[in-house]
Tab-separated table of C-alpha atoms (C1' of nucleotides) in Angstrom:
chain	number	residue	atom	x	y	z
M	245	MET	CA	113.168	-119.944	-109.301
M	246	VAL	CA	111.070	-117.052	-109.777
M	247	ALA	CA	110.367	-115.403	-113.006
M	248	SER	CA	107.753	-112.868	-113.397
M	249	ALA	CA	105.616	-115.821	-113.484
M	250	GLY	CA	107.085	-116.492	-110.149
M	251	SER	CA	105.533	-113.481	-108.666
M	252	GLY	CA	102.251	-115.051	-109.303
M	253	LYS	CA	101.259	-111.898	-110.958
M	254	SER	CA	102.139	-112.222	-114.488
M	255	ARG	CA	101.613	-108.983	-116.138
M	256	GLY	CA	99.449	-108.709	-119.060
M	257	SER	CA	100.658	-107.676	-122.373
M	258	GLY	CA	99.402	-104.172	-122.126
M	259	ARG	CA	102.335	-101.956	-122.601
M	260	ASP	CA	104.707	-104.787	-122.723
M	261	SER	CA	104.280	-105.667	-126.205
M	262	ASP	CA	106.877	-108.193	-126.740
M	263	GLU	CA	109.196	-106.527	-129.061
M	264	GLY	CA	109.712	-102.934	-128.430
M	265	SER	CA	106.422	-102.514	-130.025
M	266	ASP	CA	107.040	-99.013	-131.142
M	267	GLY	CA	109.796	-100.354	-133.186
M	268	ARG	CA	112.361	-98.168	-131.565
M	269	GLU	CA	114.633	-100.910	-130.613
M	270	GLN	CA	114.094	-103.847	-132.758
M	271	GLY	CA	114.558	-107.111	-131.031
M	272	VAL	CA	114.431	-105.747	-127.575
M	273	LYS	CA	111.788	-107.389	-125.537
M	274	LYS	CA	109.873	-105.619	-122.865
M	275	GLY	CA	107.451	-106.651	-120.235
M	276	PRO	CA	107.456	-109.440	-117.741
M	277	TRP	CA	110.358	-111.775	-117.603
M	278	THR	CA	109.897	-115.433	-118.250
M	279	ALA	CA	111.513	-118.224	-116.324
M	280	ALA	CA	113.634	-119.011	-119.334
M	281	GLU	CA	114.933	-115.486	-119.518
M	282	ASP	CA	115.671	-115.535	-115.843
M	283	ALA	CA	117.634	-118.695	-116.274
M	284	VAL	CA	119.699	-117.158	-119.012
M	285	LEU	CA	120.438	-114.151	-116.939
M	286	VAL	CA	121.328	-116.149	-113.874
M	287	GLU	CA	123.626	-118.278	-115.941
M	288	TYR	CA	125.256	-115.227	-117.376
M	289	VAL	CA	125.908	-113.729	-113.988
M	290	ARG	CA	127.216	-116.986	-112.694
M	291	ASN	CA	129.751	-117.072	-115.452
M	292	HIS	CA	130.623	-113.453	-115.830
M	293	GLY	CA	129.651	-111.781	-112.651
M	294	GLU	CA	127.539	-108.710	-112.321
M	295	GLY	CA	128.064	-105.765	-114.549
M	296	ASN	CA	128.518	-105.257	-118.219
M	297	TRP	CA	124.837	-105.794	-118.610
M	298	ASN	CA	124.709	-104.893	-122.226
M	299	ALA	CA	126.887	-107.876	-122.898
M	300	VAL	CA	124.085	-110.124	-121.813
M	301	GLN	CA	122.190	-109.358	-124.924
M	302	ARG	CA	125.229	-109.699	-127.091
M	303	ASN	CA	126.545	-112.861	-125.529
M	304	CYS	CA	123.477	-114.745	-124.565
M	305	GLY	CA	121.007	-113.763	-127.142
M	306	LEU	CA	118.681	-112.500	-124.492
M	307	LYS	CA	116.429	-109.955	-126.068
M	308	ARG	CA	116.611	-107.583	-123.176
M	309	CYS	CA	118.399	-104.327	-122.842
M	310	GLY	CA	121.156	-104.021	-120.304
M	311	LYS	CA	119.116	-101.882	-118.065
M	312	SER	CA	116.354	-104.368	-117.948
M	313	CYS	CA	118.809	-107.128	-117.121
M	314	ARG	CA	120.367	-105.154	-114.340
M	315	LEU	CA	117.002	-104.388	-112.862
M	316	ARG	CA	115.819	-107.929	-113.088
M	317	TRP	CA	118.931	-109.196	-111.429
M	318	ALA	CA	118.939	-106.604	-108.715
M	319	ASN	CA	115.307	-106.856	-107.858
M	320	HIS	CA	114.537	-110.500	-108.289
M	321	LEU	CA	117.351	-112.812	-109.114
M	322	ARG	CA	120.263	-111.879	-107.008
M	323	PRO	CA	120.897	-114.121	-104.062
M	324	ASN	CA	119.971	-113.218	-100.543
M	325	LEU	CA	117.021	-111.198	-101.507
M	326	LYS	CA	114.409	-111.099	-98.872
M	327	LYS	CA	110.940	-111.612	-99.981
M	328	GLY	CA	107.775	-110.841	-98.231
M	329	GLY	CA	106.640	-107.960	-96.180
M	330	PHE	CA	108.912	-105.685	-94.278
M	331	SER	CA	109.566	-106.535	-90.717
M	332	PRO	CA	108.719	-103.997	-88.075
M	333	GLU	CA	112.376	-103.263	-87.691
M	334	GLU	CA	112.705	-102.631	-91.367
M	335	GLU	CA	109.685	-100.423	-91.426
M	336	ARG	CA	111.040	-98.400	-88.623
M	337	LEU	CA	114.371	-98.071	-90.301
M	338	ILE	CA	112.802	-96.952	-93.516
M	339	ILE	CA	110.917	-94.196	-91.813
M	340	GLU	CA	113.980	-93.144	-89.945
M	341	LEU	CA	116.121	-93.163	-93.029
M	342	HIS	CA	113.566	-91.334	-95.073
M	343	ALA	CA	113.397	-88.664	-92.466
M	344	LYS	CA	117.115	-88.322	-92.731
M	345	ILE	CA	117.840	-88.604	-96.381
M	346	GLY	CA	114.615	-88.321	-98.271
M	347	ASN	CA	113.926	-90.312	-101.374
M	348	LYS	CA	117.306	-91.918	-101.588
M	349	TRP	CA	116.007	-95.373	-102.154
M	350	ALA	CA	119.250	-96.941	-103.115
M	351	ARG	CA	120.912	-95.671	-100.029
M	352	MET	CA	118.096	-96.891	-97.914
M	353	ALA	CA	118.371	-100.238	-99.572
M	354	SER	CA	121.992	-100.395	-98.642
M	355	GLN	CA	120.947	-100.184	-95.025
M	356	LEU	CA	118.424	-102.932	-95.419
M	357	PRO	CA	120.139	-106.119	-96.377
M	358	GLY	CA	118.213	-108.163	-98.849
M	359	ARG	CA	115.894	-105.350	-99.770
M	360	THR	CA	115.850	-103.484	-103.006
M	361	ASP	CA	115.420	-99.840	-103.685
M	362	ASN	CA	112.383	-100.618	-105.747
M	363	GLU	CA	110.775	-102.454	-102.910
M	364	ILE	CA	111.437	-99.674	-100.484
M	365	LYS	CA	110.231	-97.097	-102.910
M	366	ASN	CA	107.026	-98.975	-103.518
M	367	TYR	CA	106.487	-99.416	-99.841
M	368	TRP	CA	107.047	-95.780	-99.133
M	369	ASN	CA	104.884	-94.518	-101.927
M	370	THR	CA	102.035	-96.699	-100.862
M	371	ARG	CA	102.395	-95.496	-97.346
M	372	VAL	CA	102.548	-91.895	-98.423
M	373	LYS	CA	99.422	-92.276	-100.441
M	374	ARG	CA	97.632	-93.609	-97.442
M	375	LEU	CA	98.812	-90.876	-95.194
M	376	GLN	CA	98.041	-88.170	-97.642
M	377	ARG	CA	94.610	-89.456	-98.138
M	378	ALA	CA	94.111	-89.389	-94.430
M	379	ASN	CA	95.670	-85.987	-94.203
M	380	LEU	CA	98.230	-87.152	-91.758
M	381	PRO	CA	101.838	-86.270	-91.322
M	382	MET	CA	104.458	-88.427	-92.853
M	383	TYR	CA	106.519	-88.931	-89.763
M	384	PRO	CA	105.865	-89.577	-86.173
M	385	ASN	CA	106.015	-86.304	-84.450
M	386	ASP	CA	109.261	-86.940	-82.744
M	387	ILE	CA	111.013	-87.411	-85.981
M	388	ASN	CA	112.203	-84.327	-87.584
M	389	PRO	CA	112.765	-84.823	-91.188
M	390	GLN	CA	115.968	-83.101	-91.945
M	391	GLN	CA	114.439	-80.182	-93.679
M	392	GLN	CA	114.049	-82.142	-96.753
M	393	GLN	CA	110.528	-82.973	-95.927
M	394	THR	CA	109.279	-85.908	-97.646
M	395	HIS	CA	108.198	-85.322	-101.128
M	396	PRO	CA	106.012	-87.984	-102.270
M	397	ASN	CA	107.377	-88.311	-105.649
M	398	THR	CA	105.466	-85.845	-107.553
M	399	SER	CA	104.182	-83.097	-105.459
M	400	THR	CA	107.059	-81.784	-103.476
M	401	PRO	CA	110.501	-80.933	-104.579
M	402	PRO	CA	113.304	-83.237	-103.757
M	403	PRO	CA	115.339	-82.671	-100.695
M	404	PRO	CA	118.310	-80.515	-100.990
M	405	SER	CA	120.412	-82.942	-102.766
M	406	LEU	CA	123.074	-84.505	-100.773
M	407	SER	CA	124.717	-84.678	-104.066
M	408	SER	CA	125.725	-87.893	-105.478
M	409	SER	CA	126.441	-91.221	-104.139
M	410	SER	CA	129.678	-91.524	-102.381
M	411	LYS	CA	128.464	-88.274	-101.474
M	412	PHE	CA	126.889	-89.643	-98.474
M	413	SER	CA	127.634	-86.669	-96.481
M	414	PRO	CA	128.687	-86.974	-92.950
M	415	PRO	CA	126.053	-88.703	-91.056
M	416	LEU	CA	123.356	-86.433	-90.044
M	417	PRO	CA	122.730	-86.453	-86.426
M	418	LEU	CA	120.842	-89.492	-85.580
M	419	PHE	CA	117.456	-89.279	-84.253
M	420	ARG	CA	116.782	-90.081	-80.802
M	421	PRO	CA	115.974	-93.647	-80.482
M	422	PHE	CA	112.526	-94.220	-81.531
M	423	ASN	CA	110.254	-93.127	-78.940
M	424	PHE	CA	107.276	-92.687	-80.989
M	425	LEU	CA	105.737	-95.240	-78.921
M	426	PRO	CA	103.297	-94.072	-76.478
M	427	ASN	CA	103.643	-94.790	-72.898
M	428	PRO	CA	102.761	-98.248	-72.103
M	429	ASN	CA	99.313	-98.376	-70.912
M	430	PRO	CA	97.406	-101.337	-69.803
M	431	GLN	CA	94.294	-99.987	-71.292
M	432	PHE	CA	95.589	-100.817	-74.644
M	433	LYS	CA	95.580	-104.245	-75.793
M	434	PRO	CA	98.119	-105.208	-78.315
M	435	LEU	CA	96.811	-106.055	-81.656
M	436	HIS	CA	97.938	-109.296	-82.941
M	437	HIS	CA	98.028	-110.103	-86.463
M	438	ASN	CA	95.062	-111.295	-87.627
M	439	GLN	CA	94.553	-108.970	-85.211
M	440	ILE	CA	97.562	-107.307	-86.483
M	441	ASN	CA	100.942	-107.246	-85.163
M	442	THR	CA	104.017	-105.360	-85.425
M	443	ASN	CA	105.749	-103.798	-82.655
M	444	PHE	CA	107.440	-101.456	-84.957
M	445	GLY	CA	110.752	-102.685	-84.014
M	446	LEU	CA	110.590	-101.835	-80.473
M	447	PRO	CA	112.210	-103.883	-77.983
M	448	LEU	CA	109.884	-106.650	-77.456
M	449	THR	CA	110.327	-106.184	-73.845
M	450	SER	CA	108.117	-103.277	-74.253
M	451	PRO	CA	104.852	-104.563	-73.108
M	452	VAL	CA	103.037	-102.210	-75.181
M	453	LEU	CA	101.495	-102.003	-78.434
M	454	SER	CA	101.789	-103.780	-81.567
M	455	PHE	CA	101.848	-101.935	-84.744
M	456	SER	CA	100.331	-102.983	-87.857
M	457	SER	CA	102.899	-104.834	-89.757
M	458	SER	CA	103.451	-103.908	-93.255
M	459	LEU	CA	101.198	-101.317	-91.978
M	460	MET	CA	98.458	-103.527	-92.808
M	461	PRO	CA	95.518	-101.313	-92.917
M	462	LEU	CA	93.057	-102.082	-90.339
M	463	THR	CA	90.217	-102.135	-92.648
M	464	SER	CA	86.750	-102.774	-91.744
M	465	SER	CA	87.206	-106.263	-92.930
M	466	ALA	CA	89.178	-106.893	-89.843
M	467	PHE	CA	86.072	-106.353	-87.891
M	468	PRO	CA	83.307	-107.469	-90.032
M	469	ASN	CA	79.967	-106.261	-88.995
M	470	GLN	CA	81.345	-104.182	-86.249
M	471	PHE	CA	83.040	-101.164	-87.651
M	472	LYS	CA	83.088	-99.222	-90.756
M	473	SER	CA	86.060	-97.429	-92.058
M	474	SER	CA	84.749	-94.116	-90.935
M	475	ASP	CA	85.271	-95.352	-87.446
M	476	PHE	CA	88.967	-95.116	-87.874
M	477	ASP	CA	91.639	-92.582	-88.375
M	478	MET	CA	95.028	-93.087	-89.785
M	479	ASN	CA	97.992	-92.514	-87.606
M	480	PRO	CA	101.319	-91.188	-88.784
M	481	LEU	CA	102.514	-94.601	-89.539
M	482	GLY	CA	99.716	-95.201	-91.838
M	483	VAL	CA	97.923	-97.411	-89.508
M	484	LEU	CA	94.289	-97.104	-88.934
M	485	VAL	CA	93.320	-96.461	-85.413
M	486	PRO	CA	89.956	-96.157	-83.937
M	487	ARG	CA	88.553	-92.735	-84.118
M	488	VAL	CA	88.387	-91.606	-80.593
M	489	LYS	CA	86.290	-88.675	-79.944
M	490	THR	CA	87.447	-88.074	-76.468
M	491	GLU	CA	90.831	-86.979	-75.398
M	492	LEU	CA	92.231	-90.204	-74.188
M	493	PRO	CA	93.302	-88.580	-71.028
M	494	SER	CA	94.605	-91.715	-69.565
M	495	ILE	CA	97.181	-92.292	-72.157
M	496	GLN	CA	98.775	-88.988	-72.309
M	497	SER	CA	101.778	-88.246	-70.425
M	498	PRO	CA	101.235	-85.167	-68.434
M	499	GLY	CA	101.487	-82.134	-70.501
M	500	ASP	CA	101.328	-83.929	-73.724
M	501	SER	CA	98.870	-82.663	-76.113
M	502	VAL	CA	97.190	-85.048	-78.313
M	503	THR	CA	98.078	-84.373	-81.824
M	504	PRO	CA	97.353	-86.670	-84.600
M	505	ALA	CA	100.977	-87.402	-84.663
M	506	SER	CA	101.245	-88.348	-81.109
M	507	SER	CA	97.971	-89.898	-80.469
M	508	GLY	CA	98.084	-91.667	-83.678
M	509	LEU	CA	100.884	-93.683	-82.424
M	510	PHE	CA	98.578	-95.561	-80.302
M	511	VAL	CA	97.968	-98.293	-82.555
M	512	GLY	CA	96.383	-100.477	-80.101
M	513	VAL	CA	92.746	-100.659	-80.257
M	514	ILE	CA	90.961	-99.559	-77.241
M	515	TRP	CA	89.309	-102.693	-76.358
Z	108	DA	C1'	76.857	-111.063	-108.976
Z	109	DA	C1'	78.806	-107.265	-111.131
Z	110	DA	C1'	81.222	-102.991	-110.981
Z	111	DT	C1'	84.455	-100.129	-108.905
Z	112	DC	C1'	88.312	-98.943	-106.150
Z	113	DG	C1'	92.715	-99.176	-104.151
Z	114	DG	C1'	96.940	-101.674	-102.804
Z	115	DG	C1'	100.855	-104.005	-104.260
Z	116	DC	C1'	104.191	-104.741	-107.349
Z	117	DA	C1'	107.073	-105.265	-111.621
Z	118	DA	C1'	109.103	-102.954	-115.062
Z	119	DC	C1'	110.027	-99.037	-118.058
Z	120	DC	C1'	111.692	-94.210	-118.794
Z	121	DG	C1'	114.566	-90.312	-118.419
Z	122	DC	C1'	118.199	-88.247	-116.190
Z	123	DT	C1'	122.693	-88.132	-114.024
Z	124	DC	C1'	127.109	-89.771	-112.905
Z	125	DA	C1'	131.533	-92.119	-113.492
Z	126	DG	C1'	135.052	-94.126	-116.167
Z	127	DC	C1'	137.649	-94.172	-120.232
Z	128	DG	C1'	139.873	-92.978	-124.582
F	75	DG	C1'	138.485	-80.728	-121.648
F	76	DC	C1'	135.219	-83.381	-124.447
F	77	DG	C1'	132.392	-86.965	-126.033
F	78	DC	C1'	130.918	-91.647	-125.572
F	79	DT	C1'	129.211	-95.500	-123.104
F	80	DG	C1'	127.718	-98.183	-119.313
F	81	DA	C1'	125.644	-98.172	-114.942
F	82	DG	C1'	122.761	-96.503	-111.348
F	83	DC	C1'	118.976	-93.887	-109.435
F	84	DG	C1'	114.478	-91.938	-108.791
F	85	DG	C1'	109.993	-91.280	-110.837
F	86	DT	C1'	106.184	-93.084	-113.191
F	87	DT	C1'	103.146	-96.300	-115.385
F	88	DG	C1'	100.134	-100.030	-115.801
F	89	DC	C1'	98.533	-104.666	-114.595
F	90	DC	C1'	96.633	-107.935	-111.308
F	91	DC	C1'	93.910	-109.023	-107.579
F	92	DG	C1'	91.411	-108.624	-103.369
F	93	DA	C1'	88.187	-105.712	-100.949
F	94	DT	C1'	84.380	-102.921	-101.018
F	95	DT	C1'	80.123	-101.026	-102.748
DNA sequence: AAATCGGGCAACCGCTCAGCG
DNA sequence: GCGCTGAGCGGTTGCCCGATT
């Protein structure tokens, strides 16, 4: 299965000059994995189990460093990996976990069976980029990041470290169940994929809104000829929502003020 | 049709930690 | 206690490709 080729996106040879081009580590190949290399690695793991990754190179003649082997196995070859976009439930969990523990991708991955830290990290970073660009908060407003505000990789400092791994400190108080859904309101019509879907993991009994899965941006292409991107705002989940100039009085619970964070959660399009 | 932009993703790098002699 | 080595983690880079201009 698989192989970098398998991703359908074989990477060019740019920085991946085949043999540690800079000559640092002679004989160590970099760059995209080939199906043949994958096969060797899979065979190795089948026979020896995971771990001792440096032995792969020694024993199998694979011209990959141990780290590279470990990564390849963990992210692509190991069984039970889920492929494809995150489900609404997963997306919700990621946001919740990030609010709790910050950029602890591996720990998040451990809560998401079949998902890898790399995948989660990529997902989050993409989402963060979107939100930052739109100048929107990282979390729904009823989620209080545990101090350790998010810190999109570069700009903000990491959360107060929970210190290392088995160091998962006593569970932080859980958030209230997700209620960053707005009140159901018949005025909103769920978006279905293709029209977009994603209920963001809410009980499907909730008649309400669908959220953009994989936070698929509701780009203007979704409505050719009808809208342009300036017609939309991004909500806290990174989903584009129609820019509404009025206050949406009908959707607010009494006393609620419409903040980007709250109103943004209306991901339904006002039809 | 061509150029540009941005999203998505794979893979590498550097650092830290844990285990062991 | 110290140094070495392997493993794991988080951050970053760079390519591909589809969408947009």
